[in-house]
PDB file of C-alpha atoms (C1' of nucleotides) in Angstrom:
ATOM      1  CA  UNK A  31       0.001  -0.010  -0.007  1.00  0.00           C
ATOM      2  CA  UNK A  32       2.919   2.273   0.578  1.00  0.00           C
ATOM      3  CA  UNK A  33       4.762   3.668  -2.346  1.00  0.00           C
ATOM      4  CA  UNK A  34       8.340   2.888  -1.426  1.00  0.00           C
ATOM      5  CA  UNK A  35       8.392   1.202   1.933  1.00  0.00           C
ATOM      6  CA  UNK A  36      12.048   0.310   1.931  1.00  0.00           C
ATOM      7  CA  UNK A  37      13.300   3.744   1.045  1.00  0.00           C
ATOM      8  CA  UNK A  38      11.141   5.475   3.588  1.00  0.00           C
ATOM      9  CA  UNK A  39      11.938   2.950   6.268  1.00  0.00           C
ATOM     10  CA  UNK A  40      15.661   3.216   5.715  1.00  0.00           C
ATOM     11  CA  UNK A  41      15.454   6.981   5.909  1.00  0.00           C
ATOM     12  CA  UNK A  42      13.451   6.846   9.100  1.00  0.00           C
ATOM     13  CA  UNK A  43      15.737   4.241  10.602  1.00  0.00           C
ATOM     14  CA  UNK A  44      18.880   6.210   9.920  1.00  0.00           C
ATOM     15  CA  UNK A  45      17.308   9.293  11.376  1.00  0.00           C
ATOM     16  CA  UNK A  46      16.176   7.463  14.495  1.00  0.00           C
ATOM     17  CA  UNK A  47      19.609   5.970  15.153  1.00  0.00           C
ATOM     18  CA  UNK A  48      21.275   9.295  14.526  1.00  0.00           C
ATOM     19  CA  UNK A  49      18.994  11.045  16.983  1.00  0.00           C
ATOM     20  CA  UNK A  50      19.310   8.357  19.610  1.00  0.00           C
ATOM     21  CA  UNK A  51      23.094   8.381  19.483  1.00  0.00           C
ATOM     22  CA  UNK A  52      23.326  12.138  19.593  1.00  0.00           C
ATOM     23  CA  UNK A  53      21.306  11.918  22.787  1.00  0.00           C
ATOM     24  CA  UNK A  54      23.806   9.374  24.107  1.00  0.00           C
ATOM     25  CA  UNK A  55      21.157   6.764  24.680  1.00  0.00           C
ATOM     26  CA  UNK A  56      21.435   2.995  24.289  1.00  0.00           C
ATOM     27  CA  UNK A  57      18.789   0.966  22.534  1.00  0.00           C
ATOM     28  CA  UNK A  58      17.451  -0.263  25.841  1.00  0.00           C
ATOM     29  CA  UNK A  59      17.404   3.158  27.406  1.00  0.00           C
ATOM     30  CA  UNK A  60      15.432   4.727  24.587  1.00  0.00           C
ATOM     31  CA  UNK A  61      13.175   1.725  24.173  1.00  0.00           C
ATOM     32  CA  UNK A  62      12.236   1.851  27.839  1.00  0.00           C
ATOM     33  CA  UNK A  63      11.823   5.602  27.734  1.00  0.00           C
ATOM     34  CA  UNK A  64       9.549   5.261  24.742  1.00  0.00           C
ATOM     35  CA  UNK A  65       7.711   2.217  26.004  1.00  0.00           C
ATOM     36  CA  UNK A  66       8.610  -0.312  23.328  1.00  0.00           C
ATOM     37  CA  UNK A  67      10.894  -3.359  23.346  1.00  0.00           C
ATOM     38  CA  UNK A  68      14.548  -2.925  22.543  1.00  0.00           C
ATOM     39  CA  UNK A  69      14.643  -5.550  19.775  1.00  0.00           C
ATOM     40  CA  UNK A  70      11.824  -3.761  18.068  1.00  0.00           C
ATOM     41  CA  UNK A  71      13.600  -0.426  18.262  1.00  0.00           C
ATOM     42  CA  UNK A  72      16.648  -2.108  16.803  1.00  0.00           C
ATOM     43  CA  UNK A  73      14.554  -3.355  13.920  1.00  0.00           C
ATOM     44  CA  UNK A  74      13.083   0.091  13.386  1.00  0.00           C
ATOM     45  CA  UNK A  75      16.521   1.650  13.176  1.00  0.00           C
ATOM     46  CA  UNK A  76      17.589  -0.889  10.600  1.00  0.00           C
ATOM     47  CA  UNK A  77      14.496  -0.301   8.541  1.00  0.00           C
ATOM     48  CA  UNK A  78      13.059  -3.780   9.012  1.00  0.00           C
ATOM     49  CA  UNK A  79       9.747  -2.800  10.528  1.00  0.00           C
ATOM     50  CA  UNK A  80       7.183  -0.104   9.930  1.00  0.00           C
ATOM     51  CA  UNK A  81       6.133   1.667  13.113  1.00  0.00           C
ATOM     52  CA  UNK A  82       2.545   2.609  13.792  1.00  0.00           C
ATOM     53  CA  UNK A  83       1.376   6.152  14.438  1.00  0.00           C
ATOM     54  CA  UNK A  84       1.318   5.558  18.177  1.00  0.00           C
ATOM     55  CA  UNK A  85       4.924   4.384  18.263  1.00  0.00           C
ATOM     56  CA  UNK A  86       6.041   7.275  16.102  1.00  0.00           C
ATOM     57  CA  UNK A  87       4.331   9.611  18.499  1.00  0.00           C
ATOM     58  CA  UNK A  88       6.137   8.059  21.483  1.00  0.00           C
ATOM     59  CA  UNK A  89       9.456   8.157  19.662  1.00  0.00           C
ATOM     60  CA  UNK A  90       9.004  11.812  18.858  1.00  0.00           C
ATOM     61  CA  UNK A  91       8.469  12.551  22.516  1.00  0.00           C
ATOM     62  CA  UNK A  92      11.432  10.486  23.629  1.00  0.00           C
ATOM     63  CA  UNK A  93      13.764  12.065  21.112  1.00  0.00           C
ATOM     64  CA  UNK A  94      12.377  15.551  21.602  1.00  0.00           C
ATOM     65  CA  UNK A  95      11.626  16.092  17.964  1.00  0.00           C
ATOM     66  CA  UNK A  96       8.303  17.033  16.432  1.00  0.00           C
ATOM     67  CA  UNK A  97       5.987  14.200  15.494  1.00  0.00           C
ATOM     68  CA  UNK A  98       5.594  15.750  12.070  1.00  0.00           C
ATOM     69  CA  UNK A  99       9.300  15.355  11.421  1.00  0.00           C
ATOM     70  CA  UNK A 100       9.090  11.643  12.036  1.00  0.00           C
ATOM     71  CA  UNK A 101       5.955  11.313   9.956  1.00  0.00           C
ATOM     72  CA  UNK A 102       7.735  12.971   7.063  1.00  0.00           C
ATOM     73  CA  UNK A 103      10.820  10.802   7.539  1.00  0.00           C
ATOM     74  CA  UNK A 104       8.578   7.776   7.578  1.00  0.00           C
ATOM     75  CA  UNK A 105       6.986   8.897   4.332  1.00  0.00           C
ATOM     76  CA  UNK A 106       3.574   9.051   5.931  1.00  0.00           C
ATOM     77  CA  UNK A 107       3.118  12.787   5.763  1.00  0.00           C
ATOM     78  CA  UNK A 108       4.163  14.767   2.744  1.00  0.00           C
ATOM     79  CA  UNK A 109       6.732  17.481   2.939  1.00  0.00           C
ATOM     80  CA  UNK A 110       4.109  20.234   3.367  1.00  0.00           C
ATOM     81  CA  UNK A 111       5.318  21.908   6.536  1.00  0.00           C
ATOM     82  CA  UNK A 112       2.093  23.765   7.058  1.00  0.00           C
ATOM     83  CA  UNK A 113      -0.873  22.511   5.210  1.00  0.00           C
ATOM     84  CA  UNK A 114      -3.760  24.756   5.958  1.00  0.00           C
ATOM     85  CA  UNK A 115      -3.618  26.250   2.470  1.00  0.00           C
ATOM     86  CA  UNK A 116      -5.650  23.194   1.544  1.00  0.00           C
ATOM     87  CA  UNK A 117      -8.825  25.206   2.266  1.00  0.00           C
ATOM     88  CA  UNK A 118     -10.185  25.899   5.729  1.00  0.00           C
ATOM     89  CA  UNK A 119     -13.258  24.128   4.496  1.00  0.00           C
ATOM     90  CA  UNK A 120     -16.775  24.911   5.457  1.00  0.00           C
ATOM     91  CA  UNK A 121     -17.257  21.195   5.788  1.00  0.00           C
ATOM     92  CA  UNK A 122     -14.607  20.985   8.496  1.00  0.00           C
ATOM     93  CA  UNK A 123     -16.023  23.920  10.361  1.00  0.00           C
ATOM     94  CA  UNK A 124     -19.530  22.504  10.321  1.00  0.00           C
ATOM     95  CA  UNK A 125     -18.349  19.081  11.418  1.00  0.00           C
ATOM     96  CA  UNK A 126     -16.318  20.578  14.226  1.00  0.00           C
ATOM     97  CA  UNK A 127     -18.980  22.923  15.534  1.00  0.00           C
ATOM     98  CA  UNK A 128     -20.026  21.884  19.031  1.00  0.00           C
ATOM     99  CA  UNK A 129     -23.213  23.929  18.931  1.00  0.00           C
ATOM    100  CA  UNK A 130     -24.786  21.900  16.130  1.00  0.00           C
ATOM    101  CA  UNK A 131     -26.609  18.614  16.425  1.00  0.00           C
ATOM    102  CA  UNK A 132     -25.781  15.865  13.970  1.00  0.00           C
ATOM    103  CA  UNK A 133     -28.986  16.438  12.092  1.00  0.00           C
ATOM    104  CA  UNK A 134     -28.329  20.144  11.861  1.00  0.00           C
ATOM    105  CA  UNK A 135     -24.844  19.403  10.599  1.00  0.00           C
ATOM    106  CA  UNK A 136     -26.222  17.123   7.921  1.00  0.00           C
ATOM    107  CA  UNK A 137     -28.798  19.681   6.872  1.00  0.00           C
ATOM    108  CA  UNK A 138     -26.314  22.488   6.739  1.00  0.00           C
ATOM    109  CA  UNK A 139     -23.913  20.290   4.828  1.00  0.00           C
ATOM    110  CA  UNK A 140     -26.617  19.460   2.293  1.00  0.00           C
ATOM    111  CA  UNK A 141     -27.316  23.115   1.701  1.00  0.00           C
ATOM    112  CA  UNK A 142     -23.640  23.804   1.284  1.00  0.00           C
ATOM    113  CA  UNK A 143     -23.207  20.885  -1.094  1.00  0.00           C
ATOM    114  CA  UNK A 144     -26.104  22.042  -3.202  1.00  0.00           C
ATOM    115  CA  UNK A 145     -24.425  25.411  -3.553  1.00  0.00           C
ATOM    116  CA  UNK A 146     -20.996  24.101  -4.372  1.00  0.00           C
ATOM    117  CA  UNK A 147     -22.143  21.303  -6.617  1.00  0.00           C
ATOM    118  CA  UNK A 148     -25.126  22.721  -8.498  1.00  0.00           C
ATOM    119  CA  UNK A 149     -25.170  19.652 -10.756  1.00  0.00           C
ATOM    120  CA  UNK A 150     -26.028  17.413  -7.836  1.00  0.00           C
ATOM    121  CA  UNK A 151     -29.528  15.988  -7.483  1.00  0.00           C
ATOM    122  CA  UNK A 152     -31.955  18.170  -5.473  1.00  0.00           C
TER     123      UNK A 152
ATOM    124  CA  UNK B  11      -1.910   6.901  26.057  1.00  0.00           C
ATOM    125  CA  UNK B  12      -4.115   4.440  24.294  1.00  0.00           C
ATOM    126  CA  UNK B  13      -5.584   3.230  27.552  1.00  0.00           C
ATOM    127  CA  UNK B  14      -9.084   3.439  26.193  1.00  0.00           C
ATOM    128  CA  UNK B  15      -8.821   2.235  22.616  1.00  0.00           C
ATOM    129  CA  UNK B  16     -12.506   1.523  22.377  1.00  0.00           C
ATOM    130  CA  UNK B  17     -13.544   5.019  23.218  1.00  0.00           C
ATOM    131  CA  UNK B  18     -11.111   6.497  20.777  1.00  0.00           C
ATOM    132  CA  UNK B  19     -12.032   4.058  18.076  1.00  0.00           C
ATOM    133  CA  UNK B  20     -15.717   4.704  18.486  1.00  0.00           C
ATOM    134  CA  UNK B  21     -15.108   8.426  18.223  1.00  0.00           C
ATOM    135  CA  UNK B  22     -13.050   8.025  15.098  1.00  0.00           C
ATOM    136  CA  UNK B  23     -15.571   5.654  13.577  1.00  0.00           C
ATOM    137  CA  UNK B  24     -18.489   7.976  14.150  1.00  0.00           C
ATOM    138  CA  UNK B  25     -16.546  10.840  12.694  1.00  0.00           C
ATOM    139  CA  UNK B  26     -15.524   8.853   9.634  1.00  0.00           C
ATOM    140  CA  UNK B  27     -19.076   7.743   8.909  1.00  0.00           C
ATOM    141  CA  UNK B  28     -20.376  11.241   9.443  1.00  0.00           C
ATOM    142  CA  UNK B  29     -17.866  12.683   7.028  1.00  0.00           C
ATOM    143  CA  UNK B  30     -18.418   9.992   4.427  1.00  0.00           C
ATOM    144  CA  UNK B  31     -22.176  10.439   4.476  1.00  0.00           C
ATOM    145  CA  UNK B  32     -21.984  14.206   4.323  1.00  0.00           C
ATOM    146  CA  UNK B  33     -19.954  13.730   1.174  1.00  0.00           C
ATOM    147  CA  UNK B  34     -22.677  11.446  -0.175  1.00  0.00           C
ATOM    148  CA  UNK B  35     -20.340   8.555  -0.656  1.00  0.00           C
ATOM    149  CA  UNK B  36     -21.052   4.864  -0.212  1.00  0.00           C
ATOM    150  CA  UNK B  37     -18.693   2.601   1.657  1.00  0.00           C
ATOM    151  CA  UNK B  38     -17.436   1.153  -1.600  1.00  0.00           C
ATOM    152  CA  UNK B  39     -16.971   4.522  -3.228  1.00  0.00           C
ATOM    153  CA  UNK B  40     -14.887   5.907  -0.400  1.00  0.00           C
ATOM    154  CA  UNK B  41     -12.989   2.679   0.102  1.00  0.00           C
ATOM    155  CA  UNK B  42     -11.981   2.630  -3.544  1.00  0.00           C
ATOM    156  CA  UNK B  43     -11.162   6.314  -3.468  1.00  0.00           C
ATOM    157  CA  UNK B  44      -8.977   5.778  -0.442  1.00  0.00           C
ATOM    158  CA  UNK B  45      -7.481   2.519  -1.613  1.00  0.00           C
ATOM    159  CA  UNK B  46      -8.751   0.174   1.085  1.00  0.00           C
ATOM    160  CA  UNK B  47     -11.315  -2.610   1.070  1.00  0.00           C
ATOM    161  CA  UNK B  48     -14.942  -1.811   1.797  1.00  0.00           C
ATOM    162  CA  UNK B  49     -15.351  -4.353   4.608  1.00  0.00           C
ATOM    163  CA  UNK B  50     -12.383  -2.845   6.339  1.00  0.00           C
ATOM    164  CA  UNK B  51     -13.755   0.652   6.044  1.00  0.00           C
ATOM    165  CA  UNK B  52     -17.025  -0.668   7.470  1.00  0.00           C
ATOM    166  CA  UNK B  53     -15.130  -2.059  10.424  1.00  0.00           C
ATOM    167  CA  UNK B  54     -13.300   1.199  10.916  1.00  0.00           C
ATOM    168  CA  UNK B  55     -16.552   3.134  11.012  1.00  0.00           C
ATOM    169  CA  UNK B  56     -17.953   0.767  13.608  1.00  0.00           C
ATOM    170  CA  UNK B  57     -14.844   1.087  15.738  1.00  0.00           C
ATOM    171  CA  UNK B  58     -13.792  -2.526  15.374  1.00  0.00           C
ATOM    172  CA  UNK B  59     -10.356  -1.934  13.924  1.00  0.00           C
ATOM    173  CA  UNK B  60      -7.554   0.536  14.524  1.00  0.00           C
ATOM    174  CA  UNK B  61      -6.255   2.027  11.287  1.00  0.00           C
ATOM    175  CA  UNK B  62      -2.542   2.525  10.656  1.00  0.00           C
ATOM    176  CA  UNK B  63      -0.984   5.899  10.007  1.00  0.00           C
ATOM    177  CA  UNK B  64      -0.924   5.310   6.282  1.00  0.00           C
ATOM    178  CA  UNK B  65      -4.614   4.491   6.143  1.00  0.00           C
ATOM    179  CA  UNK B  66      -5.475   7.508   8.244  1.00  0.00           C
ATOM    180  CA  UNK B  67      -3.490   9.649   5.843  1.00  0.00           C
ATOM    181  CA  UNK B  68      -5.359   8.228   2.846  1.00  0.00           C
ATOM    182  CA  UNK B  69      -8.689   8.706   4.606  1.00  0.00           C
ATOM    183  CA  UNK B  70      -7.852  12.300   5.379  1.00  0.00           C
ATOM    184  CA  UNK B  71      -7.151  12.906   1.703  1.00  0.00           C
ATOM    185  CA  UNK B  72     -10.296  11.153   0.560  1.00  0.00           C
ATOM    186  CA  UNK B  73     -12.497  13.033   2.994  1.00  0.00           C
ATOM    187  CA  UNK B  74     -10.728  16.343   2.486  1.00  0.00           C
ATOM    188  CA  UNK B  75     -10.009  16.853   6.138  1.00  0.00           C
ATOM    189  CA  UNK B  76      -6.666  17.438   7.773  1.00  0.00           C
ATOM    190  CA  UNK B  77      -4.698  14.384   8.824  1.00  0.00           C
ATOM    191  CA  UNK B  78      -4.258  15.936  12.248  1.00  0.00           C
ATOM    192  CA  UNK B  79      -7.997  15.933  12.778  1.00  0.00           C
ATOM    193  CA  UNK B  80      -8.143  12.215  12.202  1.00  0.00           C
ATOM    194  CA  UNK B  81      -5.112  11.578  14.408  1.00  0.00           C
ATOM    195  CA  UNK B  82      -6.819  13.452  17.196  1.00  0.00           C
ATOM    196  CA  UNK B  83     -10.079  11.604  16.663  1.00  0.00           C
ATOM    197  CA  UNK B  84      -8.166   8.346  16.737  1.00  0.00           C
ATOM    198  CA  UNK B  85      -6.607   9.351  20.035  1.00  0.00           C
ATOM    199  CA  UNK B  86      -3.102   9.192  18.598  1.00  0.00           C
ATOM    200  CA  UNK B  87      -2.333  12.882  18.712  1.00  0.00           C
ATOM    201  CA  UNK B  88      -3.296  15.052  21.606  1.00  0.00           C
ATOM    202  CA  UNK B  89      -5.449  18.069  21.013  1.00  0.00           C
ATOM    203  CA  UNK B  90      -2.228  19.795  20.001  1.00  0.00           C
ATOM    204  CA  UNK B  91      -2.515  23.254  21.493  1.00  0.00           C
ATOM    205  CA  UNK B  92       0.825  24.190  19.901  1.00  0.00           C
ATOM    206  CA  UNK B  93      -0.256  25.100  16.409  1.00  0.00           C
ATOM    207  CA  UNK B  94      -3.901  25.084  17.184  1.00  0.00           C
ATOM    208  CA  UNK B  95      -3.809  28.572  15.650  1.00  0.00           C
ATOM    209  CA  UNK B  96      -7.496  29.241  15.207  1.00  0.00           C
ATOM    210  CA  UNK B  97     -10.690  27.329  15.558  1.00  0.00           C
ATOM    211  CA  UNK B  98     -12.223  27.469  12.097  1.00  0.00           C
ATOM    212  CA  UNK B  99     -15.636  28.782  12.952  1.00  0.00           C
ATOM    213  CA  UNK B 100     -18.462  28.112  10.580  1.00  0.00           C
ATOM    214  CA  UNK B 101     -18.953  31.841  10.052  1.00  0.00           C
ATOM    215  CA  UNK B 102     -15.331  32.364   9.105  1.00  0.00           C
ATOM    216  CA  UNK B 103     -15.251  29.355   6.839  1.00  0.00           C
ATOM    217  CA  UNK B 104     -18.393  30.459   4.999  1.00  0.00           C
ATOM    218  CA  UNK B 105     -17.114  33.968   4.581  1.00  0.00           C
ATOM    219  CA  UNK B 106     -13.791  32.749   3.244  1.00  0.00           C
ATOM    220  CA  UNK B 107     -15.139  30.146   0.837  1.00  0.00           C
ATOM    221  CA  UNK B 108     -14.325  31.129  -2.744  1.00  0.00           C
ATOM    222  CA  UNK B 109     -16.900  28.776  -4.235  1.00  0.00           C
ATOM    223  CA  UNK B 110     -19.876  30.586  -2.741  1.00  0.00           C
ATOM    224  CA  UNK B 111     -21.595  33.674  -4.065  1.00  0.00           C
ATOM    225  CA  UNK B 112     -22.468  36.460  -1.668  1.00  0.00           C
ATOM    226  CA  UNK B 113     -26.127  35.513  -1.733  1.00  0.00           C
ATOM    227  CA  UNK B 114     -25.297  31.895  -1.017  1.00  0.00           C
ATOM    228  CA  UNK B 115     -23.085  32.967   1.836  1.00  0.00           C
ATOM    229  CA  UNK B 116     -25.889  35.028   3.312  1.00  0.00           C
ATOM    230  CA  UNK B 117     -28.361  32.161   2.961  1.00  0.00           C
ATOM    231  CA  UNK B 118     -26.023  29.650   4.508  1.00  0.00           C
ATOM    232  CA  UNK B 119     -25.223  32.020   7.326  1.00  0.00           C
ATOM    233  CA  UNK B 120     -28.941  32.501   8.041  1.00  0.00           C
ATOM    234  CA  UNK B 121     -29.469  28.772   8.273  1.00  0.00           C
ATOM    235  CA  UNK B 122     -26.521  28.446  10.585  1.00  0.00           C
ATOM    236  CA  UNK B 123     -27.700  31.302  12.794  1.00  0.00           C
ATOM    237  CA  UNK B 124     -31.152  29.786  13.051  1.00  0.00           C
ATOM    238  CA  UNK B 125     -29.578  26.578  14.287  1.00  0.00           C
ATOM    239  CA  UNK B 126     -27.260  28.178  16.789  1.00  0.00           C
ATOM    240  CA  UNK B 127     -29.733  30.746  18.110  1.00  0.00           C
ATOM    241  CA  UNK B 128     -33.095  29.017  17.972  1.00  0.00           C
ATOM    242  CA  UNK B 129     -34.636  31.801  20.029  1.00  0.00           C
ATOM    243  CA  UNK B 130     -33.858  34.428  17.400  1.00  0.00           C
ATOM    244  CA  UNK B 131     -36.715  36.078  15.523  1.00  0.00           C
ATOM    245  CA  UNK B 132     -37.635  34.492  12.174  1.00  0.00           C
TER     246      UNK B 132
ATOM    247  C1'  DG C 185      42.667 -15.562  34.054  1.00  0.00           C
ATOM    248  C1'  DC C 186      37.137 -15.216  35.471  1.00  0.00           C
ATOM    249  C1'  DA C 187      32.461 -13.179  36.864  1.00  0.00           C
ATOM    250  C1'  DC C 188      29.387  -9.340  35.615  1.00  0.00           C
ATOM    251  C1'  DT C 189      27.356  -5.893  32.947  1.00  0.00           C
ATOM    252  C1'  DT C 190      26.070  -3.534  28.721  1.00  0.00           C
ATOM    253  C1'  DT C 191      25.939  -3.364  23.993  1.00  0.00           C
ATOM    254  C1'  DG C 192      23.180  -4.623  19.681  1.00  0.00           C
ATOM    255  C1'  DC C 193      21.083  -8.427  17.461  1.00  0.00           C
ATOM    256  C1'  DT C 194      18.411 -13.057  16.251  1.00  0.00           C
ATOM    257  C1'  DA C 195      14.643 -16.397  16.785  1.00  0.00           C
ATOM    258  C1'  DA C 196      10.067 -17.761  17.672  1.00  0.00           C
ATOM    259  C1'  DC C 197       5.849 -16.393  18.879  1.00  0.00           C
ATOM    260  C1'  DT C 198       1.033 -13.711  19.478  1.00  0.00           C
ATOM    261  C1'  DA C 199      -2.267 -10.299  18.328  1.00  0.00           C
ATOM    262  C1'  DG C 200      -4.519  -7.747  15.241  1.00  0.00           C
ATOM    263  C1'  DA C 201      -4.578  -4.903  10.688  1.00  0.00           C
ATOM    264  C1'  DG C 202      -6.260  -5.473   6.324  1.00  0.00           C
ATOM    265  C1'  DC C 203      -7.983  -8.461   2.545  1.00  0.00           C
ATOM    266  C1'  DA C 204     -11.133 -11.436  -0.865  1.00  0.00           C
ATOM    267  C1'  DA C 205     -15.312 -13.739  -1.166  1.00  0.00           C
ATOM    268  C1'  DG C 206     -19.738 -13.961  -0.167  1.00  0.00           C
ATOM    269  C1'  DC C 207     -24.325 -12.886   2.334  1.00  0.00           C
ATOM    270  C1'  DA C 208     -28.913 -10.359   3.289  1.00  0.00           C
ATOM    271  C1'  DT C 209     -31.647  -6.529   2.521  1.00  0.00           C
ATOM    272  C1'  DA C 210     -33.795  -2.833  -0.045  1.00  0.00           C
ATOM    273  C1'  DA C 211     -34.435  -0.337  -4.188  1.00  0.00           C
ATOM    274  C1'  DT C 212     -34.979  -0.003  -9.216  1.00  0.00           C
ATOM    275  C1'  DG C 213     -36.844  -1.569 -13.592  1.00  0.00           C
ATOM    276  C1'  DG C 214     -38.081  -5.076 -17.248  1.00  0.00           C
TER     277       DG C 214
ATOM    278  C1'  DC D 173     -43.602 -11.027 -10.769  1.00  0.00           C
ATOM    279  C1'  DC D 174     -38.297 -11.922 -11.179  1.00  0.00           C
ATOM    280  C1'  DA D 175     -33.488 -10.052 -12.407  1.00  0.00           C
ATOM    281  C1'  DT D 176     -30.279  -6.723 -11.404  1.00  0.00           C
ATOM    282  C1'  DT D 177     -27.875  -3.549  -8.768  1.00  0.00           C
ATOM    283  C1'  DA D 178     -26.156  -0.984  -4.749  1.00  0.00           C
ATOM    284  C1'  DT D 179     -26.089  -0.905   0.100  1.00  0.00           C
ATOM    285  C1'  DG D 180     -23.645  -2.393   4.568  1.00  0.00           C
ATOM    286  C1'  DC D 181     -22.091  -6.423   6.981  1.00  0.00           C
ATOM    287  C1'  DT D 182     -19.971 -11.322   8.278  1.00  0.00           C
ATOM    288  C1'  DT D 183     -16.770 -14.846   7.660  1.00  0.00           C
ATOM    289  C1'  DG D 184     -12.497 -16.721   7.280  1.00  0.00           C
ATOM    290  C1'  DC D 185      -7.843 -15.964   5.880  1.00  0.00           C
ATOM    291  C1'  DT D 186      -2.783 -13.788   5.314  1.00  0.00           C
ATOM    292  C1'  DC D 187       0.755 -11.025   6.723  1.00  0.00           C
ATOM    293  C1'  DT D 188       3.269  -8.180   9.737  1.00  0.00           C
ATOM    294  C1'  DA D 189       3.814  -5.064  13.833  1.00  0.00           C
ATOM    295  C1'  DG D 190       5.467  -5.729  18.223  1.00  0.00           C
ATOM    296  C1'  DT D 191       6.506  -9.055  21.967  1.00  0.00           C
ATOM    297  C1'  DT D 192       9.523 -12.171  25.216  1.00  0.00           C
ATOM    298  C1'  DA D 193      13.572 -15.008  25.705  1.00  0.00           C
ATOM    299  C1'  DG D 194      18.019 -15.511  24.663  1.00  0.00           C
ATOM    300  C1'  DC D 195      22.526 -14.995  22.039  1.00  0.00           C
ATOM    301  C1'  DA D 196      27.666 -13.282  20.957  1.00  0.00           C
ATOM    302  C1'  DA D 197      30.852  -9.551  21.322  1.00  0.00           C
ATOM    303  C1'  DA D 198      32.925  -5.828  23.756  1.00  0.00           C
ATOM    304  C1'  DG D 199      33.884  -3.525  27.822  1.00  0.00           C
ATOM    305  C1'  DT D 200      34.677  -3.124  33.193  1.00  0.00           C
ATOM    306  C1'  DG D 201      36.738  -4.775  37.737  1.00  0.00           C
ATOM    307  C1'  DC D 202      38.518  -8.544  40.893  1.00  0.00           C
TER     308       DC D 202
END
DNA sequence: GCACTTTGCTAACTAGAGCAAGCATAATGG
DNA sequence: CCATTATGCTTGCTCTAGTTAGCAAAGTGC
């Protein structure tokens, strides 16, 4: 499902090892700090395994780097540093609004859709 | 962190289904759009499975929401006060939407106001 | 020399993500 | 009527993320 798993994994692994060593931590120290097993961390650093989002999050904390950095290194997030140019969509705002019931959200969304996609069925 | 996976999963699932339906997509349509199987998407929406980072990323793209939103819903990322810049209010989002005419904006805003302030005069 | 620790790594296993195939229901239309 | 299609869901399966137990090599100190 991933485009180039090996490339991304190698890049992430190298970065992880680099960061760990520059913090003067052993595999076991970091693994315990992060809450994963040391063999698994070893495998991550050598690009043999693909960490989940949770693990990446923990690693980011342990290494004091931003989670986004690791996501990019892992090839999960694209390079876009800040992405909100994507459109601060009306859809998002409606969905996120705590003052609306689900039905109201759906209704409002329908109205919006009918405006944006005039070719849609009525 | 993920002490209560079921809660988080349920929240993510509800959000996913809500978003999919407000886009008028069937399970199969979205699953194909996103590149996953439809039974799996069904299971995600019912909170039975925990999607990987890659899948979350694909879902975010398909549903046109930010990946961060899904990470938060999945309980992977914390609310992230750091770059929480601004809460995209519905009013702001409507006003900023380039696909809406001024009349449409006004109409949509009226509907929204009527929902939020039900005591307001008609 | 020998015990002890610390290093990274391998091996074997378990749990669960994600899949293909197929099912039941409701809607459309011939 | 029945045939077809689209809907969401269930059933089994494969594969891999992540584990525990243990290994060999490279320090330390007695």
